[in-house]
Tab-separated table of N, CA and C in Angstrom:
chain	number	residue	atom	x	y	z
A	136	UNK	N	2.422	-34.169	23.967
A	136	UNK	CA	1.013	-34.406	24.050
A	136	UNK	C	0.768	-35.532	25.041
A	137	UNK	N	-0.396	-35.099	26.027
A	137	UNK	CA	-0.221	-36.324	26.512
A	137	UNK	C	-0.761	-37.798	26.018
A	138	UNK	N	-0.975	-38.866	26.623
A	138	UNK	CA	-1.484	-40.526	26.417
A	138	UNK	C	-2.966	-40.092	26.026
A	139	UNK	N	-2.774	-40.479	25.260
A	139	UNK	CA	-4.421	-41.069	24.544
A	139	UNK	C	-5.294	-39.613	24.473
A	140	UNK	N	-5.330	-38.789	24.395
A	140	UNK	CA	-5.800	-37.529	24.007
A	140	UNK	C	-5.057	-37.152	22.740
A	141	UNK	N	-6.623	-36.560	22.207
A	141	UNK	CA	-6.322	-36.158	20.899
A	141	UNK	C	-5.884	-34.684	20.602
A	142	UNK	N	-5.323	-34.689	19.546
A	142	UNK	CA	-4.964	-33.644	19.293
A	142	UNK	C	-6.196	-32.388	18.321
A	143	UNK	N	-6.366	-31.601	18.975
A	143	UNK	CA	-7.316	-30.658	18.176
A	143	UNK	C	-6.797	-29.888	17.614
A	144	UNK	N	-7.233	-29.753	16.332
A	144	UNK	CA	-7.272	-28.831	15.377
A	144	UNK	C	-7.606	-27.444	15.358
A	145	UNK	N	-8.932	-27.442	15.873
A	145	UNK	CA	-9.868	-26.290	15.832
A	145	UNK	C	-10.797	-26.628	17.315
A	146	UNK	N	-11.236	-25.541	17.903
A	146	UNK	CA	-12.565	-26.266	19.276
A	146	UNK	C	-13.086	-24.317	18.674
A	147	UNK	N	-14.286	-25.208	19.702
A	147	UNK	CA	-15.336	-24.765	19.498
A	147	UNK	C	-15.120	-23.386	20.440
A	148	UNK	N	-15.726	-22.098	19.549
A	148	UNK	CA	-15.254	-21.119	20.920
A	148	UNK	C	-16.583	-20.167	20.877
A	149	UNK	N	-17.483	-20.607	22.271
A	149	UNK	CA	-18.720	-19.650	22.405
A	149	UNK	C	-18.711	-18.093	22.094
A	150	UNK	N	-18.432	-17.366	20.923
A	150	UNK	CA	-18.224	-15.660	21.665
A	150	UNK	C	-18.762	-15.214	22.517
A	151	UNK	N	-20.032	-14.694	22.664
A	151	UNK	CA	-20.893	-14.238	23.351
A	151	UNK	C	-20.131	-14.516	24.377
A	152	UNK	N	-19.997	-16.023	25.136
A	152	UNK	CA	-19.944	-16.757	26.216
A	152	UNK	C	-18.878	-15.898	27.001
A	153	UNK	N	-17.878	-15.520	25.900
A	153	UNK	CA	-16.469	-15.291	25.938
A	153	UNK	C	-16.130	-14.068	26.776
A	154	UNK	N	-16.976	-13.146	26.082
A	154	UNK	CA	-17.212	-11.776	26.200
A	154	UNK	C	-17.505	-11.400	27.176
A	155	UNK	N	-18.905	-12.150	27.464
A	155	UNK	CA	-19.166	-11.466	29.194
A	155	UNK	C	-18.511	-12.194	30.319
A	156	UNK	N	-18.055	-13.436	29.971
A	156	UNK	CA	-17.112	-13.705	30.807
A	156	UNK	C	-15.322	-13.220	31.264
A	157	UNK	N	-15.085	-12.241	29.854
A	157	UNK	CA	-13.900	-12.029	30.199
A	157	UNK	C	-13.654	-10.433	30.100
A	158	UNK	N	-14.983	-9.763	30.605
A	158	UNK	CA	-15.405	-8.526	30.594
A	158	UNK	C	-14.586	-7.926	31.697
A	159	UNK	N	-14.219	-8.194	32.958
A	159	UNK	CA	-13.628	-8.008	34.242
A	159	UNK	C	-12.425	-7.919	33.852
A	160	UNK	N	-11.822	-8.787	32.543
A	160	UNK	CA	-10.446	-9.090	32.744
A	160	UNK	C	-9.553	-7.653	31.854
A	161	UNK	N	-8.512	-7.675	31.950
A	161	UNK	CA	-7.648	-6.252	31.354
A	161	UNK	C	-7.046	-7.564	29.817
A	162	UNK	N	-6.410	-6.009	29.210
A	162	UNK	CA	-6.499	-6.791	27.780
A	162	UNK	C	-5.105	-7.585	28.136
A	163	UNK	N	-4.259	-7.599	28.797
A	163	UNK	CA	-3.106	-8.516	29.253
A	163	UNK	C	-3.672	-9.881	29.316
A	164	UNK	N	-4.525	-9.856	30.049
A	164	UNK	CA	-5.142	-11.131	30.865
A	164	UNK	C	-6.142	-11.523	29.545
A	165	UNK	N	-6.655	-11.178	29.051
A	165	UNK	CA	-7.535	-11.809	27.672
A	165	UNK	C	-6.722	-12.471	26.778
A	166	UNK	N	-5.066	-11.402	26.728
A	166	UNK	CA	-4.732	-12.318	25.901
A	166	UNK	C	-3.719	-13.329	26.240
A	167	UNK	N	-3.989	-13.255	27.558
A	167	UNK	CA	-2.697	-14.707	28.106
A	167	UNK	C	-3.558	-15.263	28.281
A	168	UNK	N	-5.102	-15.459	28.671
A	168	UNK	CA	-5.866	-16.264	28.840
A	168	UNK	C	-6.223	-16.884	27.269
A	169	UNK	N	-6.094	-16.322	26.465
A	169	UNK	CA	-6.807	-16.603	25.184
A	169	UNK	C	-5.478	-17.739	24.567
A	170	UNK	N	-4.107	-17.010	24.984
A	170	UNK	CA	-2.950	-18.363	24.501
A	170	UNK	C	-2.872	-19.255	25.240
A	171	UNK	N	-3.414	-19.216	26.074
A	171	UNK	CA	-2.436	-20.058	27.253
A	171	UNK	C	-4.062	-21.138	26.890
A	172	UNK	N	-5.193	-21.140	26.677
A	172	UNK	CA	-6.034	-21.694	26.363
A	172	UNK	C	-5.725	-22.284	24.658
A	173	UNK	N	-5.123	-21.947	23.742
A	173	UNK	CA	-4.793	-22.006	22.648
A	173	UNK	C	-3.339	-23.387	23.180
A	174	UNK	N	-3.182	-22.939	23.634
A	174	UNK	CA	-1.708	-24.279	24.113
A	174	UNK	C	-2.056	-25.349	24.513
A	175	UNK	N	-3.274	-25.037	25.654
A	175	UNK	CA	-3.896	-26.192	26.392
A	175	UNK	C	-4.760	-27.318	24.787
A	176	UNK	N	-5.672	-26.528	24.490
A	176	UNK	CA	-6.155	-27.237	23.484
A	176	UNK	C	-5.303	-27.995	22.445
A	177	UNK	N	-4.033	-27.151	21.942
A	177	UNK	CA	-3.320	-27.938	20.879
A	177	UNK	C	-2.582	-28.317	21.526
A	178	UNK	N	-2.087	-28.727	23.016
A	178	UNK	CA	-1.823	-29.725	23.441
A	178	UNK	C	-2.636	-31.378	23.634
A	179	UNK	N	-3.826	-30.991	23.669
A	179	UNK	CA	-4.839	-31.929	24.239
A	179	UNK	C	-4.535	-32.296	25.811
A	180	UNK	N	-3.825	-31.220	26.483
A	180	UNK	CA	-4.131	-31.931	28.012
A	180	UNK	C	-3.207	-30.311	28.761
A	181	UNK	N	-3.354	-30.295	30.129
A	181	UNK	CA	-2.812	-28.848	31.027
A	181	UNK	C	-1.368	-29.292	30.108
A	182	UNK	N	-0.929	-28.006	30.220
A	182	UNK	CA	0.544	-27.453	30.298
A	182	UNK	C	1.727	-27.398	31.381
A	183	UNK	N	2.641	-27.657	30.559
A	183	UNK	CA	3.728	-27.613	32.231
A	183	UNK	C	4.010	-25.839	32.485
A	184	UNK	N	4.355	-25.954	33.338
A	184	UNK	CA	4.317	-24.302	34.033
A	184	UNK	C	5.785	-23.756	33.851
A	185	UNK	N	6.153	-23.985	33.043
A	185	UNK	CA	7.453	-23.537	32.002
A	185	UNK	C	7.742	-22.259	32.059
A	186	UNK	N	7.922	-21.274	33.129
A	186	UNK	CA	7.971	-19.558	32.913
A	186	UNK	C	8.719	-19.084	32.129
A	187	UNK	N	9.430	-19.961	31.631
A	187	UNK	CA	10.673	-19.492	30.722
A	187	UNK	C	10.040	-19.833	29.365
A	188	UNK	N	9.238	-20.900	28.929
A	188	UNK	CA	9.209	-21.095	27.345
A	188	UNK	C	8.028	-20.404	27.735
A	189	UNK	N	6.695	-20.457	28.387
A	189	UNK	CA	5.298	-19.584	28.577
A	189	UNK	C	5.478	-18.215	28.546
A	190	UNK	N	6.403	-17.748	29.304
A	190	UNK	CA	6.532	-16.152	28.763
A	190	UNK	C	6.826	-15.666	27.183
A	191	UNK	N	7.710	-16.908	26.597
A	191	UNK	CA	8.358	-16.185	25.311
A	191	UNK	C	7.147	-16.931	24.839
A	192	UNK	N	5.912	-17.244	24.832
A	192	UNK	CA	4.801	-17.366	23.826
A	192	UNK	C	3.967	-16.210	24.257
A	193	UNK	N	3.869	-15.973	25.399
A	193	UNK	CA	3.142	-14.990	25.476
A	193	UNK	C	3.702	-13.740	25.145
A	194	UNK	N	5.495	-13.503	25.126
A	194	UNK	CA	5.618	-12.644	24.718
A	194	UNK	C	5.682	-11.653	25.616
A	195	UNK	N	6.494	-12.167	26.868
A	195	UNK	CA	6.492	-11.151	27.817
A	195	UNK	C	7.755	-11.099	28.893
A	196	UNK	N	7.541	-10.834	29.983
A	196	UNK	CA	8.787	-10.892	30.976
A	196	UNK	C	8.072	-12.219	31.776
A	197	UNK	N	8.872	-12.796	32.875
A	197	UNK	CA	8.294	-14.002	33.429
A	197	UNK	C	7.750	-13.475	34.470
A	198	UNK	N	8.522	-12.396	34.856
A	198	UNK	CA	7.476	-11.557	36.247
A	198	UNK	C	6.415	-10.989	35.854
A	199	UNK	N	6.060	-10.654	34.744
A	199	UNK	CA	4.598	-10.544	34.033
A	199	UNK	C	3.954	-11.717	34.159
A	200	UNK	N	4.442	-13.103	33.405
A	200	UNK	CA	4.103	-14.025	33.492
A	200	UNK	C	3.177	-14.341	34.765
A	201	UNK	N	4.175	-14.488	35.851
A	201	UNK	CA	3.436	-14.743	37.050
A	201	UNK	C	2.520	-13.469	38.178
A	202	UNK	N	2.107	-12.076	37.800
A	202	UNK	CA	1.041	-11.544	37.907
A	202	UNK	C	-0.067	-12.195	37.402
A	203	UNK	N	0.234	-11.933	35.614
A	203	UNK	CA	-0.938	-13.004	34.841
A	203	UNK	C	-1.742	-14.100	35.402
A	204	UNK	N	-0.910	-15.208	35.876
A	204	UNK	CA	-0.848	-16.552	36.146
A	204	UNK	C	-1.483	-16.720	37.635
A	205	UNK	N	-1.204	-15.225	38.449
A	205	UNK	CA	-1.678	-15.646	39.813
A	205	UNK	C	-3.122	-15.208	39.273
A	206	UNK	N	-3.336	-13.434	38.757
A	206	UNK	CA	-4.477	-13.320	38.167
A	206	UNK	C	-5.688	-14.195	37.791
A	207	UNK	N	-4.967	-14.754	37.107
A	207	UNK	CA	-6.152	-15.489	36.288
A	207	UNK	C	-6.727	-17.315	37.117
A	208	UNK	N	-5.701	-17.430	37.995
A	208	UNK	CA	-6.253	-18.872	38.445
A	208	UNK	C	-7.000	-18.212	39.794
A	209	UNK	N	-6.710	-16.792	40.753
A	209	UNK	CA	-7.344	-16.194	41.478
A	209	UNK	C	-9.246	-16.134	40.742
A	210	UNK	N	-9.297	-16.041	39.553
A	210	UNK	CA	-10.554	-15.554	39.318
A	210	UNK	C	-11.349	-16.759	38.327
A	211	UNK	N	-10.156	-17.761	39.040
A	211	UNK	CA	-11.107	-19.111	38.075
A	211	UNK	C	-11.189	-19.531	36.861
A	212	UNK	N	-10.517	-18.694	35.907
A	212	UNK	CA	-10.400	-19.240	34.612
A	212	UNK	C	-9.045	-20.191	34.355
A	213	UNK	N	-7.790	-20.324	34.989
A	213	UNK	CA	-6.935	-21.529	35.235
A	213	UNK	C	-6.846	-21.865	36.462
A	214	UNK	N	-6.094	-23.150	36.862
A	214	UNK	CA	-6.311	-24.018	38.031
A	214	UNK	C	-4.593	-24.249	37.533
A	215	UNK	N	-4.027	-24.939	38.989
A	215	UNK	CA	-2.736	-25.610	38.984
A	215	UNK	C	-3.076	-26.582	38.925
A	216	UNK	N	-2.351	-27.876	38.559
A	216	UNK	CA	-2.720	-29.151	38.820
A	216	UNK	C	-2.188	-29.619	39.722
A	217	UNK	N	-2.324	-30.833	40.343
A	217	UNK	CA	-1.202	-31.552	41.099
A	217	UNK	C	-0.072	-31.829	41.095
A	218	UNK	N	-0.109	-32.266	39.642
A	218	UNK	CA	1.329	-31.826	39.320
A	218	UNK	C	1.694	-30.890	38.500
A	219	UNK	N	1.662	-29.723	38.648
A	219	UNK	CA	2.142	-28.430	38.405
A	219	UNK	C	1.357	-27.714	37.244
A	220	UNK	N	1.287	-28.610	36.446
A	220	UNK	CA	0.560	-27.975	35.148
A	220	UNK	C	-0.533	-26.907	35.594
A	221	UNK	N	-0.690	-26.456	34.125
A	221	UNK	CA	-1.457	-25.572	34.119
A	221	UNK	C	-2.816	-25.413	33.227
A	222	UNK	N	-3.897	-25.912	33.549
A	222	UNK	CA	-5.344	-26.198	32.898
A	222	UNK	C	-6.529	-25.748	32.827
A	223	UNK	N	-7.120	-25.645	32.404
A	223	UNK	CA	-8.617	-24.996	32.736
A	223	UNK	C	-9.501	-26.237	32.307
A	224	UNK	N	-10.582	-26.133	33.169
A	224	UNK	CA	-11.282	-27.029	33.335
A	224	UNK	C	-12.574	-27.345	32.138
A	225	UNK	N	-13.352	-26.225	31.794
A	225	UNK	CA	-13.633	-26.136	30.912
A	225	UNK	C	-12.600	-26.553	29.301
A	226	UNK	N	-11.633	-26.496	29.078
A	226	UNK	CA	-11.023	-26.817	28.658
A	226	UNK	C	-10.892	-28.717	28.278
A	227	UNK	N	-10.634	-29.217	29.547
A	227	UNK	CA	-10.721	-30.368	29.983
A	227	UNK	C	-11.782	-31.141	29.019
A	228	UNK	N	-12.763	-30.557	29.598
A	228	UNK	CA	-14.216	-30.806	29.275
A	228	UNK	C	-14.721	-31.488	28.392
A	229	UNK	N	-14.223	-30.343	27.122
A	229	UNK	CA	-13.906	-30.365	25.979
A	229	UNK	C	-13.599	-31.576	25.349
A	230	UNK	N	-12.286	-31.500	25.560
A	230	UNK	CA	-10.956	-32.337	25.272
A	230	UNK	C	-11.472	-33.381	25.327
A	231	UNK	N	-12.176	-33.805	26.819
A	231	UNK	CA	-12.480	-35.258	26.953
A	231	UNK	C	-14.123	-35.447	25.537
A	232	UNK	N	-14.637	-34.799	25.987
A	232	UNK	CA	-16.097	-34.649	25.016
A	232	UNK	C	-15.620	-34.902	23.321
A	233	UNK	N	-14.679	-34.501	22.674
A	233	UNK	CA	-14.155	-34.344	21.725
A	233	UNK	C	-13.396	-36.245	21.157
A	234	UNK	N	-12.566	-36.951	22.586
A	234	UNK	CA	-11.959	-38.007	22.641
A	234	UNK	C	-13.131	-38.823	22.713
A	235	UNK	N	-14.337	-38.830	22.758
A	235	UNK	CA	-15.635	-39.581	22.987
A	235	UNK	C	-15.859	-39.395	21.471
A	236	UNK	N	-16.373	-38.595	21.063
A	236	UNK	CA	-16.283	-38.340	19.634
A	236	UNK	C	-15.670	-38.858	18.735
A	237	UNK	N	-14.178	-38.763	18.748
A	237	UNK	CA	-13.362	-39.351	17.612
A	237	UNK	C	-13.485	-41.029	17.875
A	238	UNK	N	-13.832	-41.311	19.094
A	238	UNK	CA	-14.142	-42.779	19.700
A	238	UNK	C	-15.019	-43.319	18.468
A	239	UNK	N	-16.346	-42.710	18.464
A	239	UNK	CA	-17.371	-42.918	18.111
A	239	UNK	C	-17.315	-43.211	16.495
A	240	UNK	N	-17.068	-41.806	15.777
A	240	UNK	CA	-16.307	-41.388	14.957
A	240	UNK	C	-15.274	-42.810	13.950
A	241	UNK	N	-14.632	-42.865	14.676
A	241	UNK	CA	-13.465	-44.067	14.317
A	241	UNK	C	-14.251	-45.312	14.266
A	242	UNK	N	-15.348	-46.167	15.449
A	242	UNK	CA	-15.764	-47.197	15.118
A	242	UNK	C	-16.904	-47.293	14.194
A	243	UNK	N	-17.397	-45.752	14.098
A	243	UNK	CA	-18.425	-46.212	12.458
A	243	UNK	C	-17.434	-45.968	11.419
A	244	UNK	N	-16.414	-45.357	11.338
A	244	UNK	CA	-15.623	-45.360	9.877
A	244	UNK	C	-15.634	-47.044	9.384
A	245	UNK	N	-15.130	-48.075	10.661
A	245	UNK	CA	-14.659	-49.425	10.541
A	245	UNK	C	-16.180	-50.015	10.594
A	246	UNK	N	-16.826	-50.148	10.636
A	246	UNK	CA	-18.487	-50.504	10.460
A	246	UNK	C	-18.581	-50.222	9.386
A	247	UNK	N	-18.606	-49.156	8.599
A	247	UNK	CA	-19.057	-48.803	7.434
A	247	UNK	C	-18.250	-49.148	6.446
A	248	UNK	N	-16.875	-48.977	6.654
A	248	UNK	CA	-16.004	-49.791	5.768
A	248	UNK	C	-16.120	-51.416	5.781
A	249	UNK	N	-16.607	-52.202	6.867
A	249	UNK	CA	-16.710	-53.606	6.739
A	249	UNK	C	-18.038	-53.524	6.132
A	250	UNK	N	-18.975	-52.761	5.676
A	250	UNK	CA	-20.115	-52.667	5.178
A	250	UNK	C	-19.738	-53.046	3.850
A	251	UNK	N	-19.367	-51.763	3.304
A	251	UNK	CA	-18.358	-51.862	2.177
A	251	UNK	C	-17.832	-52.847	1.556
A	252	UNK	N	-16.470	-53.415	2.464
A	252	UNK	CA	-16.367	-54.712	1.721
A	252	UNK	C	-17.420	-55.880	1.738
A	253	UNK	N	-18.072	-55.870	2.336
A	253	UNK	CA	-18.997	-57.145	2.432
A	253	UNK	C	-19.922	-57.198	1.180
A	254	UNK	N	-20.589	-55.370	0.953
A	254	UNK	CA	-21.621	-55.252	-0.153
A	254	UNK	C	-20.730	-55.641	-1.281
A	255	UNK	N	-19.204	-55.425	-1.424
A	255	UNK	CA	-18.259	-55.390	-2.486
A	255	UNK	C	-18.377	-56.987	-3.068
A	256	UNK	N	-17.917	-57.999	-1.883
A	256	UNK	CA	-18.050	-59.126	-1.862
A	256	UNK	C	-19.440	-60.060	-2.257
A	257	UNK	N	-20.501	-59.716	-2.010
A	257	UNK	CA	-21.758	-60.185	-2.430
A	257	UNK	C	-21.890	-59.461	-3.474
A	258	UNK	N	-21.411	-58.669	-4.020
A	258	UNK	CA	-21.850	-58.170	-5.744
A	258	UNK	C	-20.302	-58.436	-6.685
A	259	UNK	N	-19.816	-58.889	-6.325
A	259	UNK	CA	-18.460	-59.675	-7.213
A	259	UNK	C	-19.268	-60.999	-7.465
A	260	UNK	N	-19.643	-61.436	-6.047
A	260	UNK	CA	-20.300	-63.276	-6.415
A	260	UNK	C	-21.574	-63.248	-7.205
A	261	UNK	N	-21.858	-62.019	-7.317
A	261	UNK	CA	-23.311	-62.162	-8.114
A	261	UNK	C	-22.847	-61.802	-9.436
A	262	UNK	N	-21.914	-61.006	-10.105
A	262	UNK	CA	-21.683	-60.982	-11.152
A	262	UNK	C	-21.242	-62.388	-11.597
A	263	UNK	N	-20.390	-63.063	-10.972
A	263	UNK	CA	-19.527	-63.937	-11.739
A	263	UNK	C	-20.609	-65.056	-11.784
A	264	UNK	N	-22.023	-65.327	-11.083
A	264	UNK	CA	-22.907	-66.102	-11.098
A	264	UNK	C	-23.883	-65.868	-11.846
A	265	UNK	N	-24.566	-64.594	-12.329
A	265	UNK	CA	-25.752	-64.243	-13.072
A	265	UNK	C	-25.737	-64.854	-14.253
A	266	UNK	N	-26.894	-64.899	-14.718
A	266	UNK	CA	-27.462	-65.532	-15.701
A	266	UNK	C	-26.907	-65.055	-17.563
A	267	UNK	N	-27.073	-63.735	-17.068
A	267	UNK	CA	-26.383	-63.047	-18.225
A	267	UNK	C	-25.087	-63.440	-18.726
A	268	UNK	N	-24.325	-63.456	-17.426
A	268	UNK	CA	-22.666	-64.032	-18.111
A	268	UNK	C	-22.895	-65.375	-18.745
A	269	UNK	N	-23.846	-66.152	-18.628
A	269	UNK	CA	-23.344	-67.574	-19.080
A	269	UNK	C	-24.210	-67.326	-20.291
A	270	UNK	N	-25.802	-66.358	-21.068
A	270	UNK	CA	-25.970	-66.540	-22.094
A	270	UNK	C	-24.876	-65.785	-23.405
A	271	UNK	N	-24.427	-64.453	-23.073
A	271	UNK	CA	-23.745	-63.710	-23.595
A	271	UNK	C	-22.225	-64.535	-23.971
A	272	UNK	N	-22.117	-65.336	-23.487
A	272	UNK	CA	-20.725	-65.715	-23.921
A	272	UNK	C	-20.827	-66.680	-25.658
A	273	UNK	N	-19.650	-66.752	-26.106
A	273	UNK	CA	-19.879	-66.377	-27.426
A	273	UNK	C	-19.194	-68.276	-27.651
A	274	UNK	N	-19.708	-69.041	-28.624
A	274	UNK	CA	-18.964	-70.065	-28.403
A	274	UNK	C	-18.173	-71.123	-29.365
């Protein structure tokens, strides 16, 4: 995985969006596009261009592999990176949109938990101070 990207669980997947966008494509290409997007995400960042471990997920020959692979970055749904990987941008997008989130996410958990102890702390000092404890006691 890479630095400081999170790892997703689940993302968000438009159907509709899906559909007419991957209407052109043959069912090969839907479904190497559909894993190879499934890797990227539960990676949290592009993929290395691995023809040897990427084929045996996709489940194919590697010279399949790379029809697929020219296929699909020819028509814009993956990109190479600079350094080699393999990403989609939309993808990216995501990923980063998602790391803003858990950002966000994470500093109200710690806000709300220092809430917490603080309300915890001003109602401990008010019990042990109220009026009640000092008539009720027995003597």
């Amino acid at each position: 995985m890479a630095k400081n990207q999170p790892r997703q669980f689940y993302h968000r997947r438009f159907h509709q969006r899906q559909l007419v966008k991957c209407a052109p494509l043959t069912l090969e290409e839907r479904g190497a596009l559909a894993t190879i997007l499934d890797l990227i995400y539960d990676q949290g960042d592009a993929i290395e261009r691995d023809e040897r471990w990427l084929s045996n997920q996709l489940g194919c020959s590697t010279r399949k592999l790379r029809t697929l692979l020219i296929a699909l970055t020819e028509r814009g749904f993956l990109y190479i990176t600079a350094l080699g990987q393999i990403s989609c941008r939309e993808a990216e997008a995501e990923i980063a949109e998602v790391a803003k989130m858990q950002v966000h996410w994470r500093q109200a958990a710690i806000q709300r938990e220092a809430a917490k102890r603080a309300f915890k702390g001003i109602t401990a000092k008010a019990r042990d101070c109220s009026p009640t404890s000092f008539t009720n006691r027995r003597r």
